[in-house]
mmCIF file of C-alpha atoms in Angstrom:
data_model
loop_
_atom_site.group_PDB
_atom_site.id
_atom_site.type_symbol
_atom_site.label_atom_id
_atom_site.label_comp_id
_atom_site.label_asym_id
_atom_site.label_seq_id
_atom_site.Cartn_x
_atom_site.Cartn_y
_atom_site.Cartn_z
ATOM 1 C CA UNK A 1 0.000 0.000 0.000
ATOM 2 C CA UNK A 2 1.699 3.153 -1.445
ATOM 3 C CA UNK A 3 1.493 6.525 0.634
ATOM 4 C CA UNK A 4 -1.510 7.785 -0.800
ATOM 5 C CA UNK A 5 -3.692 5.015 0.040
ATOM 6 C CA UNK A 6 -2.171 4.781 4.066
ATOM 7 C CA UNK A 7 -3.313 9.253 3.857
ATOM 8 C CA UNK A 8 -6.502 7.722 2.769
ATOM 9 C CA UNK A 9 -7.167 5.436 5.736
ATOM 10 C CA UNK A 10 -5.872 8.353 7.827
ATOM 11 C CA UNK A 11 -8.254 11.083 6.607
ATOM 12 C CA UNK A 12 -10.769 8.293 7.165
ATOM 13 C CA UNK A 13 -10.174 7.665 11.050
ATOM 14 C CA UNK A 14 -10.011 11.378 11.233
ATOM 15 C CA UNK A 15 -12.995 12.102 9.318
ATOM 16 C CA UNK A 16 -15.218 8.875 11.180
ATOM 17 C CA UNK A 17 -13.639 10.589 15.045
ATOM 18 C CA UNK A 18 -12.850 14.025 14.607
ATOM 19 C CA UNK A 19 -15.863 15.471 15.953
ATOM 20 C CA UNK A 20 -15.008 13.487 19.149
ATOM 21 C CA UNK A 21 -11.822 13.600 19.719
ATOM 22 C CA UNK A 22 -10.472 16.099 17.543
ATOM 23 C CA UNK A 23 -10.090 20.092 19.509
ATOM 24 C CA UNK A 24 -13.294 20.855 20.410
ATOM 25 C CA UNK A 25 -13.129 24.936 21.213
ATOM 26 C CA UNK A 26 -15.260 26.498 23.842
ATOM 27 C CA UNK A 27 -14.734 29.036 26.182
ATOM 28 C CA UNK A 28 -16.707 28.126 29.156
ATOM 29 C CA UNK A 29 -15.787 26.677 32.483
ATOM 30 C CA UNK A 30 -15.906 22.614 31.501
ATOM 31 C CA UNK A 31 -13.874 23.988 28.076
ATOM 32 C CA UNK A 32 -11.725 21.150 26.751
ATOM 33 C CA UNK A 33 -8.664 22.142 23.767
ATOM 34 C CA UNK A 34 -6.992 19.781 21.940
ATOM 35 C CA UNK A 35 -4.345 20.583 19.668
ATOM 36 C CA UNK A 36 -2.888 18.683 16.673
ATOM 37 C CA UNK A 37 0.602 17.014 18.052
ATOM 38 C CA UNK A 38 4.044 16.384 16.900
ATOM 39 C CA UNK A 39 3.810 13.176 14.700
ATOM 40 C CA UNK A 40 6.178 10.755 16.366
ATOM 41 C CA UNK A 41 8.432 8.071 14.526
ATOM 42 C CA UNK A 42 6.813 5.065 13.302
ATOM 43 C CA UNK A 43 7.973 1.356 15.299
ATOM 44 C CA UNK A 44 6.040 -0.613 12.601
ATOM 45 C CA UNK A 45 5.446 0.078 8.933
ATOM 46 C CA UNK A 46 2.179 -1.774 8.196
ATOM 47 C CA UNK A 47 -0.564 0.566 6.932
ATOM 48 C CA UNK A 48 -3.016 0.144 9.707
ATOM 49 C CA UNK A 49 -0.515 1.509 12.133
ATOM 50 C CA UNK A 50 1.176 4.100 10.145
ATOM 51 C CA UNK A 51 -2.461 5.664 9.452
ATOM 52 C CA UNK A 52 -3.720 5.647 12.977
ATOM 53 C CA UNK A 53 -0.476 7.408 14.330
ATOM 54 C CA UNK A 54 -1.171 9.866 11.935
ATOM 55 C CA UNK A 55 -4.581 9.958 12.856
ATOM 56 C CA UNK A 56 -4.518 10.038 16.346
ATOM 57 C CA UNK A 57 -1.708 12.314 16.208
ATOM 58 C CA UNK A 58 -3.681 14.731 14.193
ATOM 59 C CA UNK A 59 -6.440 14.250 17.058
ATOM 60 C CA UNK A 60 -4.138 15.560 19.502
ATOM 61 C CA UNK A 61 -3.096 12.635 21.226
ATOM 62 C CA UNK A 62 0.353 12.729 22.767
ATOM 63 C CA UNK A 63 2.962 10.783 21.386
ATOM 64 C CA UNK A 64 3.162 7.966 24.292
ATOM 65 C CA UNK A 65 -1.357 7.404 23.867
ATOM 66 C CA UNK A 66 -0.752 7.870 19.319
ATOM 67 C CA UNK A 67 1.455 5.078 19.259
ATOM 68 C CA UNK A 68 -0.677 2.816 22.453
ATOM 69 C CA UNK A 69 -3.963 3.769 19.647
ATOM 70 C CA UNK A 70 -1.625 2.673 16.696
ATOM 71 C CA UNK A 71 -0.127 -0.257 17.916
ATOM 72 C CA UNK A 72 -3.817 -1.223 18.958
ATOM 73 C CA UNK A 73 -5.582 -0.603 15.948
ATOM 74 C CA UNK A 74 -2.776 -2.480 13.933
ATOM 75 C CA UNK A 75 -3.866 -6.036 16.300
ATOM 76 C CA UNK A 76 -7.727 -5.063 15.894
ATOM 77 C CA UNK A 77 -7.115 -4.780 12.019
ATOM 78 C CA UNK A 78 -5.094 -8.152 12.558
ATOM 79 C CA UNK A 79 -8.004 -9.799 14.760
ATOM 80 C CA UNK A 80 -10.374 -8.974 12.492
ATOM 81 C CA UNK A 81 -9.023 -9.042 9.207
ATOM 82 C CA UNK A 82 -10.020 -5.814 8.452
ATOM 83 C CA UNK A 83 -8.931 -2.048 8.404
ATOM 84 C CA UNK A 84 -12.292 -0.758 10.067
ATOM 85 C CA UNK A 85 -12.090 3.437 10.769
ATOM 86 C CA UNK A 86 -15.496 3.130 12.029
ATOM 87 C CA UNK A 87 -14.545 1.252 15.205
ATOM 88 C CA UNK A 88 -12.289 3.057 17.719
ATOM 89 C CA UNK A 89 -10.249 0.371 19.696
ATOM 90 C CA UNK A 90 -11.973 -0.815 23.082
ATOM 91 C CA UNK A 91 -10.918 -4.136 22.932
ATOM 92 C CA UNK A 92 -8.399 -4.746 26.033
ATOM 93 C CA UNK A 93 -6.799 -7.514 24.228
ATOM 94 C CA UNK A 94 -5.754 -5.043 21.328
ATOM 95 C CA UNK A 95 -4.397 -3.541 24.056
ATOM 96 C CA UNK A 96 -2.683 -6.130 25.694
ATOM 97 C CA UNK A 97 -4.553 -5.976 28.833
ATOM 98 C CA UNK A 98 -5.913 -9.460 28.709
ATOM 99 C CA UNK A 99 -2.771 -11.497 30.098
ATOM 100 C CA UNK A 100 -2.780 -10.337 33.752
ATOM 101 C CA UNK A 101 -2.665 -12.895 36.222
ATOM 102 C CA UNK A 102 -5.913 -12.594 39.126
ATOM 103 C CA UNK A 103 -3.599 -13.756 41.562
ATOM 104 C CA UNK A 104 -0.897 -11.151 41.722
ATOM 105 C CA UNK A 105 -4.161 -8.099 41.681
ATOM 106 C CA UNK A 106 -4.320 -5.887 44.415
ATOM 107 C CA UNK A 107 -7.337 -6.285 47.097
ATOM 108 C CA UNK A 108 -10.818 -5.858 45.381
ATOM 109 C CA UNK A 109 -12.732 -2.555 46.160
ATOM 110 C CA UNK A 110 -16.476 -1.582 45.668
ATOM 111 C CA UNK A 111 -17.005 -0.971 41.382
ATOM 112 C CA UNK A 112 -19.366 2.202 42.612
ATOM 113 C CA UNK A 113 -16.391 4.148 45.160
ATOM 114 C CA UNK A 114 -19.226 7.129 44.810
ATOM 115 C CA UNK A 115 -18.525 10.582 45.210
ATOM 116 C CA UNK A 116 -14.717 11.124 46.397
ATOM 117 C CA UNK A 117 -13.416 13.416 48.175
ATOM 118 C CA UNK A 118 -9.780 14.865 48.230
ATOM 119 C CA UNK A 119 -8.912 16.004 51.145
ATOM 120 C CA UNK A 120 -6.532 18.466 53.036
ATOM 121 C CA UNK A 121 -6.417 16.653 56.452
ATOM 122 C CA UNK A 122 -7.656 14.738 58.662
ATOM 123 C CA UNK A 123 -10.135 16.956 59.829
ATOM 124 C CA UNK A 124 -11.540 17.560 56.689
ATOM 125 C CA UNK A 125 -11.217 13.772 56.219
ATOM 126 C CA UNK A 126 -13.721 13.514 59.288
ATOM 127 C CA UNK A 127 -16.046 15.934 58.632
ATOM 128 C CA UNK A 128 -16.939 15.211 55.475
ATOM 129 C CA UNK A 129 -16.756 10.887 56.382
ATOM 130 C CA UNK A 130 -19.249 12.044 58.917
ATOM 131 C CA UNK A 131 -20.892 14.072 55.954
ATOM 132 C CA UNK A 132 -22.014 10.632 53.941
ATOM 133 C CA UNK A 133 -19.104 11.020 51.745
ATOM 134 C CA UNK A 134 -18.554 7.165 50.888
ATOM 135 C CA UNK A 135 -14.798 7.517 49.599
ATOM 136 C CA UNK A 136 -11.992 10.270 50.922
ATOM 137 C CA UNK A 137 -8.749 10.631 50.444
ATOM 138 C CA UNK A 138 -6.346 12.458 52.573
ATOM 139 C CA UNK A 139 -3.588 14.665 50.423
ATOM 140 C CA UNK A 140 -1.570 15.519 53.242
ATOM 141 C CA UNK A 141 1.389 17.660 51.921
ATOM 142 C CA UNK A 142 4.348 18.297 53.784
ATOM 143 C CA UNK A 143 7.990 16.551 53.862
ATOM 144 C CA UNK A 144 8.042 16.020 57.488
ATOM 145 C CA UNK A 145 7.961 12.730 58.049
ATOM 146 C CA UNK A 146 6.673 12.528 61.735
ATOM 147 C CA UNK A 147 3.530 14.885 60.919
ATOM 148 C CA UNK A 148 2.571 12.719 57.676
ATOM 149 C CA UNK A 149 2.622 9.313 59.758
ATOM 150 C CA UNK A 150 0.384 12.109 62.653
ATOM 151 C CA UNK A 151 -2.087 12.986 59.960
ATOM 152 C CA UNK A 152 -2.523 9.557 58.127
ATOM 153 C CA UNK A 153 -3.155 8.215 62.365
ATOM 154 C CA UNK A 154 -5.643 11.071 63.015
ATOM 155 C CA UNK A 155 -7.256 10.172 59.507
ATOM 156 C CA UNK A 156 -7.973 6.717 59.980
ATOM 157 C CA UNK A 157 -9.576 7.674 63.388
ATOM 158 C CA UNK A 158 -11.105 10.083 61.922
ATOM 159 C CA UNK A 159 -13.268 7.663 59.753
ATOM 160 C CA UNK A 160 -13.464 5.038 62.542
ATOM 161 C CA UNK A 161 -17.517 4.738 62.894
ATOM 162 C CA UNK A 162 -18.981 6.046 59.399
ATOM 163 C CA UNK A 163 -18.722 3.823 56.596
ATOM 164 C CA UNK A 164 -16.408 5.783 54.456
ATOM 165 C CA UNK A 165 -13.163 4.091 53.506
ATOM 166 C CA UNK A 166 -10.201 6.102 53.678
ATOM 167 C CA UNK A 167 -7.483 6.201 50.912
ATOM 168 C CA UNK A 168 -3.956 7.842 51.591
ATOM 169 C CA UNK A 169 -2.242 9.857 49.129
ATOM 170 C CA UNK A 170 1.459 8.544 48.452
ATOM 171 C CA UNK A 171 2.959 7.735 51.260
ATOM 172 C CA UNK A 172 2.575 4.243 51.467
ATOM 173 C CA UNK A 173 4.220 2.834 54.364
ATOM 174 C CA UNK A 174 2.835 5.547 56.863
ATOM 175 C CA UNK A 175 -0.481 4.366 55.395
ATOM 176 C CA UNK A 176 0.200 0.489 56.190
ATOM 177 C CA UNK A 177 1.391 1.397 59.333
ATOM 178 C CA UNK A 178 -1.906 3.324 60.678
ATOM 179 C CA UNK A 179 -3.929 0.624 58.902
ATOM 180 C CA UNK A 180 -5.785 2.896 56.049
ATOM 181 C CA UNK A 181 -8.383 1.097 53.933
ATOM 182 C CA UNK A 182 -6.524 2.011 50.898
ATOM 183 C CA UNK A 183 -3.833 3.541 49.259
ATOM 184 C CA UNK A 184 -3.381 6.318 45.980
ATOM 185 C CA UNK A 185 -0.452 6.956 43.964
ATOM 186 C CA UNK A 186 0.356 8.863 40.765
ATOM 187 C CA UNK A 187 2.044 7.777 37.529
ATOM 188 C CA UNK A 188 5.553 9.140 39.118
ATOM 189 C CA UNK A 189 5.101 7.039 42.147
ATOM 190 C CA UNK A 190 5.019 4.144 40.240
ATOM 191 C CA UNK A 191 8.594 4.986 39.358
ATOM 192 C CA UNK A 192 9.906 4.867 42.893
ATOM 193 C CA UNK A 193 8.111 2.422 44.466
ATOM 194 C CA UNK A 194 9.556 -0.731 43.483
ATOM 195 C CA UNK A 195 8.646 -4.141 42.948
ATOM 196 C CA UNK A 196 9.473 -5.598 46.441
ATOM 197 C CA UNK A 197 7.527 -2.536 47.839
ATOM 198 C CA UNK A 198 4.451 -2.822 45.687
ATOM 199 C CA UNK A 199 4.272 -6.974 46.975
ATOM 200 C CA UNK A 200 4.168 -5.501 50.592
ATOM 201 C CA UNK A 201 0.780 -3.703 49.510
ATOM 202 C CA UNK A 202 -0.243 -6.262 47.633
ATOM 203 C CA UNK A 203 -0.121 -8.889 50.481
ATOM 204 C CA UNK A 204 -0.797 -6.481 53.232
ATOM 205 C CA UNK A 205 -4.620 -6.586 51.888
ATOM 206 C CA UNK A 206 -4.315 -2.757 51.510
ATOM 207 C CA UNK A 207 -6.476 -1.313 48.534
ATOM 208 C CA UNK A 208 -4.335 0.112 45.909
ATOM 209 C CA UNK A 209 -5.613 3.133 43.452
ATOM 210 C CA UNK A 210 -3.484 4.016 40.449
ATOM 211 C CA UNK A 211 -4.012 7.928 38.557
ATOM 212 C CA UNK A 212 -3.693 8.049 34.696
ATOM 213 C CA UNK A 213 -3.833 10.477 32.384
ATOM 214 C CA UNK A 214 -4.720 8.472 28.819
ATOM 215 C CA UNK A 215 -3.726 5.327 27.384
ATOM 216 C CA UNK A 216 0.090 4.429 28.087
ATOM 217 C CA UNK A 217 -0.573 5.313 31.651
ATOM 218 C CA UNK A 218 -3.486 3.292 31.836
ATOM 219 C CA UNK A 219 -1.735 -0.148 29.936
ATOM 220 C CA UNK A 220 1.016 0.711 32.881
ATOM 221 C CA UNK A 221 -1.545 0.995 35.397
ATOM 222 C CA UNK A 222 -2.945 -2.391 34.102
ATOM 223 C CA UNK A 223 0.276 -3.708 34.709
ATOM 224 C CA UNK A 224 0.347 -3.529 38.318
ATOM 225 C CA UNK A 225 -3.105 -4.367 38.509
ATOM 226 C CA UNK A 226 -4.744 -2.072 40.965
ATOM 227 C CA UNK A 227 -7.863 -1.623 43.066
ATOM 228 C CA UNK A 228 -9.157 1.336 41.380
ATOM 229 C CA UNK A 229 -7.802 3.148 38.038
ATOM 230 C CA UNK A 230 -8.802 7.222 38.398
ATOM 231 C CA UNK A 231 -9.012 8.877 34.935
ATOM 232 C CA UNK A 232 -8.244 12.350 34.225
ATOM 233 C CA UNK A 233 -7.921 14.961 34.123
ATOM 234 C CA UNK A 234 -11.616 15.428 32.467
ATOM 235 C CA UNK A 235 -11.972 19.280 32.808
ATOM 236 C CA UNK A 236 -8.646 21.972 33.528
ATOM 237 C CA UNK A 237 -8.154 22.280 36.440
ATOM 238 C CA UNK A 238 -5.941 24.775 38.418
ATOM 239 C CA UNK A 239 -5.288 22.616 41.503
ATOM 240 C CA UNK A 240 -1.759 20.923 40.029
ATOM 241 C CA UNK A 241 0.120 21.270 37.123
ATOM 242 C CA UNK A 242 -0.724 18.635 34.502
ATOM 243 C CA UNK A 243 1.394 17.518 32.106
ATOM 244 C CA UNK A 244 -1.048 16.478 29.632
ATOM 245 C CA UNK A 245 -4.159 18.358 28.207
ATOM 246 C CA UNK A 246 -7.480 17.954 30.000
ATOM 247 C CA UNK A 247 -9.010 14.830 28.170
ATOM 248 C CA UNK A 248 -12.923 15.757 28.293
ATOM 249 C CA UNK A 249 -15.663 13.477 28.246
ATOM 250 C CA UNK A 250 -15.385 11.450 24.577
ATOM 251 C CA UNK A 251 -11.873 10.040 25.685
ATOM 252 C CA UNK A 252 -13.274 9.997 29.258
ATOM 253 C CA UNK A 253 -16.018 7.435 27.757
ATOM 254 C CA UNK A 254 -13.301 5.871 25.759
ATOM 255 C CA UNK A 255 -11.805 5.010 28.883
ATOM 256 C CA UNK A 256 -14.137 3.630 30.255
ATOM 257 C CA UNK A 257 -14.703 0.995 27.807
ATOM 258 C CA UNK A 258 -11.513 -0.115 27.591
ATOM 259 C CA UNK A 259 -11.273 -0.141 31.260
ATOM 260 C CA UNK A 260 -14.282 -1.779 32.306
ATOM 261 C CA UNK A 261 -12.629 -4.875 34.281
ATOM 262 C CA UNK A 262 -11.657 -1.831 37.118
ATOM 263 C CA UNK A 263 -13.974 0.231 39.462
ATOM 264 C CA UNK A 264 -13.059 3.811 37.906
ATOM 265 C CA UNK A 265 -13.034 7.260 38.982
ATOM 266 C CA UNK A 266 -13.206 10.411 37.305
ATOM 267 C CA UNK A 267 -11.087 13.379 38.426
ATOM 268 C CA UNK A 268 -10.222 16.647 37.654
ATOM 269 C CA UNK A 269 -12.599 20.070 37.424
ATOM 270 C CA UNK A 270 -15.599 18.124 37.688
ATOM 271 C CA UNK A 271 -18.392 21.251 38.783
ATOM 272 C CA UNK A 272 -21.587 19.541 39.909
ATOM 273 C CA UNK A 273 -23.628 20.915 36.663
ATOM 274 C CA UNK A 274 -21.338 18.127 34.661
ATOM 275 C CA UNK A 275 -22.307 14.912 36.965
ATOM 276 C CA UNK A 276 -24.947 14.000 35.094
ATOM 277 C CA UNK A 277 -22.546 13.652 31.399
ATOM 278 C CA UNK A 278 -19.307 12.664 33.570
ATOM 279 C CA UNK A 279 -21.321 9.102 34.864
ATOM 280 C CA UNK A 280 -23.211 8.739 31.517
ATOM 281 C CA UNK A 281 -19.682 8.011 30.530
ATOM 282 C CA UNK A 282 -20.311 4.861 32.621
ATOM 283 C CA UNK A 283 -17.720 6.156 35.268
ATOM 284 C CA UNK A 284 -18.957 4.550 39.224
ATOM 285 C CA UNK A 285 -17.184 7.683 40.818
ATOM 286 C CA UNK A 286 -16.371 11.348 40.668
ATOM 287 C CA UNK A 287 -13.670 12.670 42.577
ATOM 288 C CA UNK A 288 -13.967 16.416 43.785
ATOM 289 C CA UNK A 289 -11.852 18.922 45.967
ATOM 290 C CA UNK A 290 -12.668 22.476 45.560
ATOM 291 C CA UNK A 291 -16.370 21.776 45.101
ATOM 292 C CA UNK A 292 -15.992 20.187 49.129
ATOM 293 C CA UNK A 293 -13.415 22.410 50.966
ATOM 294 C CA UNK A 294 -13.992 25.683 49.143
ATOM 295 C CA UNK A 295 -18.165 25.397 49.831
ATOM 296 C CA UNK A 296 -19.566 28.384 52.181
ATOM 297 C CA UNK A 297 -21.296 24.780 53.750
ATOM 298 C CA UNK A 298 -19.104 21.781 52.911
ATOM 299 C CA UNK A 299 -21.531 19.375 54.896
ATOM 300 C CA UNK A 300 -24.507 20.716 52.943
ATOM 301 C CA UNK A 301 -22.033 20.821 49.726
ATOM 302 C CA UNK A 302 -21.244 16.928 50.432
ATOM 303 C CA UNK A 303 -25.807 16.249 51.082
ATOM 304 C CA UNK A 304 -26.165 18.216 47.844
ATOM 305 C CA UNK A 305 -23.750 16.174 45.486
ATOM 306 C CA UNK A 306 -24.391 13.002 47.345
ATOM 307 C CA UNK A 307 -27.990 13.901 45.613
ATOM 308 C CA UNK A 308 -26.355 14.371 42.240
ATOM 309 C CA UNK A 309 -24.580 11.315 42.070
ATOM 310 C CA UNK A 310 -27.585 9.359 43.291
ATOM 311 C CA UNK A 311 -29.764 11.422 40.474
ATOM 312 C CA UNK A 312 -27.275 10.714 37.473
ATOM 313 C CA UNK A 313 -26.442 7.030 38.480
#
């Protein structure tokens, strides 16, 4: 297949998916951008995969998620025995996320975690446990060692007598030590916490959530086989520098049904008039900060979106 025909196939994908995951330009609160991206250098020549790279690129897909989509739509071309630019990949076996073995998985957690909250401390962790929020996570921030294994103590006492279950934010071992429900790390944690580390978790019985942010981080989530996979970010967000664009919710849906197998979680400038189209996605939580510790009346902030996940589920 000469050149022209593999543009072909390309303007095809891109014509069939554009309108979902090409830029979509608003200028509202929930705006998503996407821009066209660097093309990045092929790994494979057959026609399939040169055209979605190109596609996908065009899309604005970073390099890392381009070549995850082109190397996936190659194998569903291949499994099929077809070039089909109707059907974006959702098969995890295109993406190699079928070979995982049950046994090494991390401890199981509820599919529907509910509304989360991200939390400050360990008061906040209380008060809103207390609330009726069903998941929290304390994001305790600070490099002193003997107030982090303080707050993560004063945390899981905190929750002691609601049934909320408590996930810490990186620091793992403080975590196992005060006997948290669960545990939450980020796509650079994975990087430090090794393999003999990751077993302790595992065996401890200790719930283990994963962040990604599109689909190489989510095939490296995979890997590890977590509790709980969040997705995101869906909407900007000023609360931490990201280092990729905000995804919005047609790759937020894509997500999720490639992702299915895991309880999932949706995070990242989620405002309570989007609930409704973030868990149409099929998403079984939505994680929120500002909309909890910056309400005039978080407890009556918590009732109110307790309501709206209830409403959209």
């Amino acid at each position: 297949m000469d050149s022209a025909e593999i543009q072909a196939l390309t303007q095809a994908i891109i014509h069939q998916h554009g309108a979902a995951f090409g830029a979509q330009l608003h200028h509202d609160a929930n705006s998503v951008e996407l821009t066209p991206q660097p093309l990045p250098p092929a790994l494979r020549n057959e026609p399939a995969y040169l055209a979605a790279l190109q596609a996908c690129s065009a899309l604005g897909f970073i390099a890392v998620d381009a070549e995850t989509l082109a190397q996936a739509w190659q194998r569903q071309s291949e499994r099929t025995n077809q070039f089909d630019a109707t059907h974006w990949p959702d098969e995890p076996r295109d993406f190699g996320l079928s070979s995982a073995a049950p046994a090494q998985a991390f401890a199981h957690c509820p599919r529907n975690l509910g509304l989360y909250g991200v939390l400050p401390t360990a008061e906040w962790v209380g008060r809103m446990a207390r609330a009726g929020v069903p998941t929290v996570q304390l994001r305790f921030k600070s490099d002193d060692k003997a107030a982090v294994a303080r707050e993560i103590k004063a945390a899981v006492q905190a929750v002691k007598g609601t049934n909320a279950h408590l996930f810490i934010n990186d620091h793992w071992q403080a975590a196992l030590d005060a006997g948290a429900y669960g545990i939450h790390v980020g796509q650079e944690d994975l990087d430090v916490i090794g393999r003999r580390d990751l077993e302790t978790i595992r065996t401890s019985g200790t719930r283990f959530g994963v962040s990604t942010h599109g689909y190489a981080e989510m095939v490296r989530a995979h890997a590890v086989q977590p509790s709980y996979i969040a997705l995101g970010a869906v909407f900007p967000t000023t609360l931490k520098k990201m280092a990729t664009a905000p995804q919005g919710l047609s790759r937020l849906a894509a997500y999720v049904r490639l992702m299915k197998q895991y309880p999932l979680v949706a995070i990242g400038g989620i405002s309570e008039d989007m609930f409704p189209a973030v868990r149409a996605t099929g998403v079984g939580s939505i994680a929120v900060v500002r909309a909890l510790v910056n309400a005039p009346d978080p407890e009556a902030a918590a009732k109110n979106l307790l309501e709206r996940m209830q409403a959209a589920a």
